[in-house]
Amino acid sequence: MRIRVLIAASATAVVLVAGCSGSGSEDEPEPGRSTAAAAPPTGGPPAGGPGERRADGAELLYRAGGTKSAQNPAFAPDGASVLVTEFAEGYNKGAAALGVLPVEGDRTLRKVLEDPDKAAVNLPGTSWNAAADAFAFATDRDGGHDEVWTMKPGGTPERVTRHDDDSGFNEPSFSPDGEWIVFQQSWEPEHASAHGDSAEQDSIWKVRRSGGAPVRLVDGKGTKTDNRQPNWSPKGDRIVFQRRDAGSESWALWTVGADGTGLRRVTDSPGEHTDATWSPDGRHLVFSSNAGTLANAQVFVVAADGGEPVRVTRNDGSYDGAPSWSPDGKWIAFESSPGGESNPAALWRIPAPSL
């Protein structure tokens, strides 16, 4: 459901590269960028009080307030915090900054990257990697389209990909060993027709963290399919992604081998099944779905090799999506927009089901 077109915002922002350590100390700002002398953490305890809960048992982690939208929670390797994308002007709208949010205690969002008029966006799931000691994200901070970048906690952004066409390289996630990053190549709608696409037909690629030539795993245009939001499995052998056939409005979950072979369809039921990430043991997938008839998508879990999905969240008045499983397997964090995903989102967590 979280289908994005990232547009540069008109609001003026401040670049901030902050440390993510437990001490909360600030690192030196990135050379060559304007900075705030002593920029404080943003956000704070979630509105409504710590531990605000819904009827389905979900607990509020963070609500930005105003027009800001908190999205895409991705757990740190130790599970103590989540990486967050915060959009300035609503759901998927305006400039976007990256922040780190503790999941216990003082839930204050500390911004780690915020560029003027730019969007830095992480993917839920495996975008924060222990082996690389870094998180992956996409941003248009250095050019007119998205590229894949990485950043160590407390460090400065490092660019991974470089390309010259009008596509965007976005939605990156790490392989378990931290050596590879999988991502999608997206064509903005205004450029799709120029490349012979009647609709967006995104492809899945991987690239070494150290850079170099990307390797295509799933050819969207060649198969007349749209393929998005790839996430690497904990074992590193497979990648899950969402696929839509030409002329269809339904999204299904698929997996593919890390070498691009062995395509397998996971979900067969009608609906929009999106935002898939893995359980820590690799046996299940957590994802967002309208299950064919729901007015707003909710969070579901399904076996990685297919089967009957199990509903996790039950709050029909809100869109629940972009879920990530905690490393200890106990929690699922997700974004939730009251009234539907056109409204600003807050971050919640819910106990993972017993499977």
Short mmCIF file of N, CA and C in Angstrom, two decimals, residues 87-191:
data_model
loop_
_atom_site.label_atom_id
_atom_site.label_comp_id
_atom_site.label_asym_id
_atom_site.label_seq_id
_atom_site.Cartn_x
_atom_site.Cartn_y
_atom_site.Cartn_z
N PHE A 87 8.29 12.40 7.29
CA PHE A 87 7.94 13.34 6.23
C PHE A 87 7.40 14.63 6.86
N ALA A 88 7.76 15.76 6.27
CA ALA A 88 7.45 17.05 6.88
C ALA A 88 6.03 17.52 6.63
N GLU A 89 5.43 17.11 5.51
CA GLU A 89 4.16 17.72 5.11
C GLU A 89 3.03 16.72 4.93
N GLY A 90 3.11 15.58 5.60
CA GLY A 90 2.06 14.59 5.52
C GLY A 90 2.57 13.27 4.98
N TYR A 91 1.64 12.34 4.78
CA TYR A 91 2.02 10.98 4.37
C TYR A 91 2.69 11.01 2.99
N ASN A 92 3.99 10.63 2.97
CA ASN A 92 4.79 10.61 1.73
C ASN A 92 4.89 11.98 1.08
N LYS A 93 4.79 13.05 1.86
CA LYS A 93 4.78 14.39 1.27
C LYS A 93 5.88 15.26 1.88
N GLY A 94 6.52 16.02 1.01
CA GLY A 94 7.49 17.00 1.45
C GLY A 94 8.86 16.41 1.71
N ALA A 95 9.71 17.22 2.31
CA ALA A 95 11.04 16.75 2.68
C ALA A 95 10.91 15.63 3.70
N ALA A 96 11.91 14.75 3.72
CA ALA A 96 11.88 13.62 4.65
C ALA A 96 13.24 13.47 5.32
N ALA A 97 13.22 13.32 6.64
CA ALA A 97 14.43 13.15 7.43
C ALA A 97 14.47 11.75 8.02
N LEU A 98 15.66 11.28 8.35
CA LEU A 98 15.83 10.02 9.06
C LEU A 98 16.05 10.30 10.54
N GLY A 99 15.45 9.47 11.37
CA GLY A 99 15.63 9.60 12.80
C GLY A 99 15.71 8.24 13.46
N VAL A 100 16.21 8.22 14.68
CA VAL A 100 16.29 6.99 15.47
C VAL A 100 15.46 7.17 16.72
N LEU A 101 14.58 6.20 16.99
CA LEU A 101 13.62 6.27 18.08
C LEU A 101 13.81 5.10 19.04
N PRO A 102 14.12 5.34 20.31
CA PRO A 102 14.14 4.25 21.29
C PRO A 102 12.74 3.65 21.43
N VAL A 103 12.65 2.35 21.60
CA VAL A 103 11.35 1.72 21.73
C VAL A 103 10.94 1.54 23.19
N GLU A 104 11.83 1.85 24.11
CA GLU A 104 11.51 1.81 25.54
C GLU A 104 11.97 3.13 26.17
N GLY A 105 11.43 3.45 27.33
CA GLY A 105 11.88 4.62 28.06
C GLY A 105 11.48 5.92 27.38
N ASP A 106 12.42 6.83 27.28
CA ASP A 106 12.19 8.14 26.70
C ASP A 106 12.16 8.05 25.18
N ARG A 107 10.97 7.98 24.63
CA ARG A 107 10.82 7.82 23.18
C ARG A 107 10.92 9.18 22.48
N THR A 108 12.14 9.66 22.44
CA THR A 108 12.43 10.92 21.77
C THR A 108 13.12 10.62 20.44
N LEU A 109 12.55 11.11 19.36
CA LEU A 109 13.14 10.89 18.04
C LEU A 109 14.33 11.81 17.85
N ARG A 110 15.49 11.22 17.60
CA ARG A 110 16.69 11.99 17.34
C ARG A 110 17.01 11.95 15.84
N LYS A 111 16.95 13.09 15.20
CA LYS A 111 17.24 13.16 13.77
C LYS A 111 18.71 12.83 13.52
N VAL A 112 18.97 12.00 12.50
CA VAL A 112 20.34 11.66 12.14
C VAL A 112 20.71 12.17 10.75
N LEU A 113 19.72 12.50 9.95
CA LEU A 113 20.00 13.09 8.63
C LEU A 113 18.80 13.90 8.19
N GLU A 114 19.03 15.18 7.90
CA GLU A 114 17.96 16.06 7.44
C GLU A 114 18.56 17.08 6.47
N ASP A 115 18.23 16.93 5.19
CA ASP A 115 18.75 17.80 4.14
C ASP A 115 17.71 18.83 3.72
N PRO A 116 18.14 20.03 3.33
CA PRO A 116 17.18 21.02 2.84
C PRO A 116 16.44 20.52 1.60
N ASP A 117 15.13 20.53 1.64
CA ASP A 117 14.29 20.25 0.49
C ASP A 117 14.52 18.88 -0.14
N LYS A 118 15.04 17.93 0.62
CA LYS A 118 15.33 16.60 0.10
C LYS A 118 14.61 15.54 0.90
N ALA A 119 14.49 14.35 0.31
CA ALA A 119 13.82 13.24 0.98
C ALA A 119 14.79 12.09 1.16
N ALA A 120 15.10 11.76 2.41
CA ALA A 120 15.89 10.57 2.75
C ALA A 120 14.93 9.56 3.33
N VAL A 121 14.83 8.38 2.71
CA VAL A 121 13.77 7.42 3.06
C VAL A 121 14.38 6.03 3.24
N ASN A 122 14.07 5.40 4.37
CA ASN A 122 14.50 4.03 4.61
C ASN A 122 13.35 3.07 4.32
N LEU A 123 13.68 1.81 4.20
CA LEU A 123 12.70 0.74 3.99
C LEU A 123 12.50 -0.01 5.29
N PRO A 124 11.26 -0.37 5.66
CA PRO A 124 11.07 -1.26 6.81
C PRO A 124 11.79 -2.59 6.57
N GLY A 125 12.07 -3.30 7.63
CA GLY A 125 12.71 -4.61 7.47
C GLY A 125 14.20 -4.54 7.70
N THR A 126 14.98 -4.95 6.70
CA THR A 126 16.42 -5.15 6.88
C THR A 126 17.25 -3.98 6.37
N SER A 127 16.82 -2.77 6.66
CA SER A 127 17.61 -1.63 6.22
C SER A 127 18.70 -1.24 7.21
N TRP A 128 18.68 -1.83 8.43
CA TRP A 128 19.73 -1.56 9.42
C TRP A 128 20.46 -2.87 9.67
N ASN A 129 21.76 -2.91 9.38
CA ASN A 129 22.51 -4.16 9.36
C ASN A 129 23.64 -4.17 10.38
N ALA A 130 23.75 -5.27 11.13
CA ALA A 130 24.78 -5.38 12.16
C ALA A 130 26.17 -5.55 11.56
N ALA A 131 26.28 -6.41 10.54
CA ALA A 131 27.60 -6.69 9.96
C ALA A 131 28.21 -5.45 9.33
N ALA A 132 27.39 -4.64 8.67
CA ALA A 132 27.88 -3.42 8.06
C ALA A 132 27.97 -2.27 9.05
N ASP A 133 27.34 -2.45 10.23
CA ASP A 133 27.24 -1.39 11.22
C ASP A 133 26.74 -0.10 10.56
N ALA A 134 25.67 -0.24 9.79
CA ALA A 134 25.15 0.90 9.03
C ALA A 134 23.70 0.64 8.65
N PHE A 135 23.00 1.70 8.26
CA PHE A 135 21.68 1.54 7.68
C PHE A 135 21.70 2.06 6.25
N ALA A 136 20.83 1.48 5.43
CA ALA A 136 20.73 1.84 4.01
C ALA A 136 19.47 2.67 3.81
N PHE A 137 19.53 3.60 2.87
CA PHE A 137 18.39 4.45 2.57
C PHE A 137 18.57 5.02 1.17
N ALA A 138 17.52 5.63 0.67
CA ALA A 138 17.58 6.30 -0.63
C ALA A 138 17.38 7.79 -0.42
N THR A 139 18.07 8.58 -1.22
CA THR A 139 17.91 10.03 -1.14
C THR A 139 18.33 10.67 -2.45
N ASP A 140 17.73 11.83 -2.71
CA ASP A 140 18.10 12.64 -3.87
C ASP A 140 18.99 13.80 -3.44
N ARG A 141 19.75 13.63 -2.37
CA ARG A 141 20.56 14.71 -1.80
C ARG A 141 21.68 15.16 -2.73
N ASP A 142 22.08 14.34 -3.68
CA ASP A 142 23.20 14.68 -4.55
C ASP A 142 22.81 14.43 -6.00
N GLY A 143 21.85 15.20 -6.50
CA GLY A 143 21.39 15.02 -7.87
C GLY A 143 19.88 15.08 -7.95
N GLY A 144 19.36 14.85 -9.14
CA GLY A 144 17.94 15.00 -9.37
C GLY A 144 17.12 13.75 -9.18
N HIS A 145 17.74 12.63 -8.79
CA HIS A 145 16.99 11.39 -8.58
C HIS A 145 17.58 10.62 -7.42
N ASP A 146 16.80 9.64 -6.93
CA ASP A 146 17.24 8.85 -5.79
C ASP A 146 18.41 7.95 -6.13
N GLU A 147 19.34 7.87 -5.20
CA GLU A 147 20.43 6.89 -5.23
C GLU A 147 20.43 6.14 -3.90
N VAL A 148 21.13 5.01 -3.86
CA VAL A 148 21.29 4.23 -2.64
C VAL A 148 22.48 4.78 -1.85
N TRP A 149 22.26 4.99 -0.57
CA TRP A 149 23.29 5.47 0.33
C TRP A 149 23.32 4.58 1.58
N THR A 150 24.41 4.65 2.31
CA THR A 150 24.49 4.03 3.64
C THR A 150 25.04 5.06 4.62
N MET A 151 24.85 4.76 5.90
CA MET A 151 25.34 5.66 6.93
C MET A 151 25.53 4.88 8.21
N LYS A 152 26.69 5.02 8.82
CA LYS A 152 26.94 4.41 10.12
C LYS A 152 26.32 5.27 11.22
N PRO A 153 25.83 4.67 12.29
CA PRO A 153 25.32 5.48 13.39
C PRO A 153 26.38 6.46 13.88
N GLY A 154 26.03 7.73 13.86
CA GLY A 154 26.98 8.75 14.27
C GLY A 154 27.93 9.18 13.17
N GLY A 155 27.80 8.59 11.97
CA GLY A 155 28.71 8.90 10.88
C GLY A 155 28.12 9.87 9.88
N THR A 156 28.67 9.86 8.67
CA THR A 156 28.19 10.70 7.59
C THR A 156 27.72 9.83 6.44
N PRO A 157 26.81 10.32 5.60
CA PRO A 157 26.28 9.51 4.49
C PRO A 157 27.35 9.12 3.48
N GLU A 158 27.26 7.89 2.98
CA GLU A 158 28.18 7.39 1.96
C GLU A 158 27.37 6.90 0.77
N ARG A 159 27.66 7.43 -0.40
CA ARG A 159 26.91 7.09 -1.61
C ARG A 159 27.36 5.74 -2.16
N VAL A 160 26.41 4.90 -2.55
CA VAL A 160 26.71 3.57 -3.07
C VAL A 160 26.52 3.51 -4.59
N THR A 161 25.41 4.01 -5.11
CA THR A 161 25.11 3.90 -6.55
C THR A 161 25.25 5.25 -7.24
N ARG A 162 25.51 5.17 -8.56
CA ARG A 162 25.58 6.35 -9.42
C ARG A 162 25.01 5.97 -10.78
N HIS A 163 23.99 6.68 -11.22
CA HIS A 163 23.44 6.41 -12.54
C HIS A 163 22.91 7.72 -13.13
N ASP A 164 22.75 7.74 -14.47
CA ASP A 164 22.48 8.99 -15.17
C ASP A 164 21.09 9.11 -15.76
N ASP A 165 20.29 8.03 -15.77
CA ASP A 165 18.97 8.15 -16.40
C ASP A 165 17.97 8.77 -15.43
N ASP A 166 16.71 8.79 -15.82
CA ASP A 166 15.67 9.46 -15.03
C ASP A 166 15.03 8.56 -13.98
N SER A 167 15.52 7.37 -13.79
CA SER A 167 14.93 6.47 -12.80
C SER A 167 15.44 6.80 -11.41
N GLY A 168 14.76 6.23 -10.41
CA GLY A 168 15.22 6.34 -9.04
C GLY A 168 15.64 4.99 -8.51
N PHE A 169 16.73 4.95 -7.78
CA PHE A 169 17.16 3.75 -7.08
C PHE A 169 16.73 3.92 -5.63
N ASN A 170 15.75 3.14 -5.18
CA ASN A 170 15.22 3.35 -3.84
C ASN A 170 14.81 2.04 -3.17
N GLU A 171 14.25 2.14 -1.97
CA GLU A 171 13.82 1.00 -1.14
C GLU A 171 14.95 -0.02 -0.92
N PRO A 172 16.12 0.40 -0.45
CA PRO A 172 17.23 -0.54 -0.29
C PRO A 172 17.18 -1.32 1.03
N SER A 173 17.66 -2.58 0.99
CA SER A 173 17.82 -3.37 2.22
C SER A 173 19.07 -4.22 2.10
N PHE A 174 19.67 -4.54 3.24
CA PHE A 174 20.94 -5.25 3.30
C PHE A 174 20.78 -6.76 3.24
N SER A 175 21.78 -7.42 2.66
CA SER A 175 21.94 -8.86 2.86
C SER A 175 22.44 -9.08 4.28
N PRO A 176 22.20 -10.26 4.87
CA PRO A 176 22.60 -10.48 6.26
C PRO A 176 24.08 -10.26 6.54
N ASP A 177 24.94 -10.57 5.56
CA ASP A 177 26.38 -10.38 5.77
C ASP A 177 26.83 -8.94 5.55
N GLY A 178 25.91 -8.07 5.16
CA GLY A 178 26.23 -6.66 4.97
C GLY A 178 27.00 -6.34 3.73
N GLU A 179 27.23 -7.32 2.86
CA GLU A 179 28.05 -7.10 1.67
C GLU A 179 27.24 -6.61 0.47
N TRP A 180 25.93 -6.90 0.44
CA TRP A 180 25.10 -6.54 -0.70
C TRP A 180 23.90 -5.72 -0.24
N ILE A 181 23.38 -4.93 -1.16
CA ILE A 181 22.16 -4.17 -0.93
C ILE A 181 21.23 -4.42 -2.11
N VAL A 182 20.00 -4.81 -1.82
CA VAL A 182 19.00 -5.00 -2.86
C VAL A 182 18.11 -3.75 -2.89
N PHE A 183 17.66 -3.36 -4.09
CA PHE A 183 16.86 -2.15 -4.21
C PHE A 183 15.97 -2.24 -5.43
N GLN A 184 15.04 -1.29 -5.57
CA GLN A 184 14.19 -1.25 -6.75
C GLN A 184 14.56 -0.07 -7.62
N GLN A 185 14.47 -0.28 -8.93
CA GLN A 185 14.62 0.83 -9.87
C GLN A 185 13.24 1.29 -10.28
N SER A 186 12.94 2.56 -10.00
CA SER A 186 11.60 3.08 -10.23
C SER A 186 11.64 4.19 -11.27
N TRP A 187 10.61 4.19 -12.12
CA TRP A 187 10.44 5.28 -13.08
C TRP A 187 9.29 6.15 -12.61
N GLU A 188 9.54 7.44 -12.48
CA GLU A 188 8.45 8.35 -12.16
C GLU A 188 7.42 8.29 -13.30
N PRO A 189 6.14 8.49 -13.00
CA PRO A 189 5.11 8.35 -14.04
C PRO A 189 5.36 9.20 -15.27
N GLU A 190 5.92 10.40 -15.07
CA GLU A 190 6.14 11.26 -16.22
C GLU A 190 7.25 10.75 -17.13
N HIS A 191 8.10 9.85 -16.62
CA HIS A 191 9.18 9.30 -17.44
C HIS A 191 8.86 7.91 -17.97
#
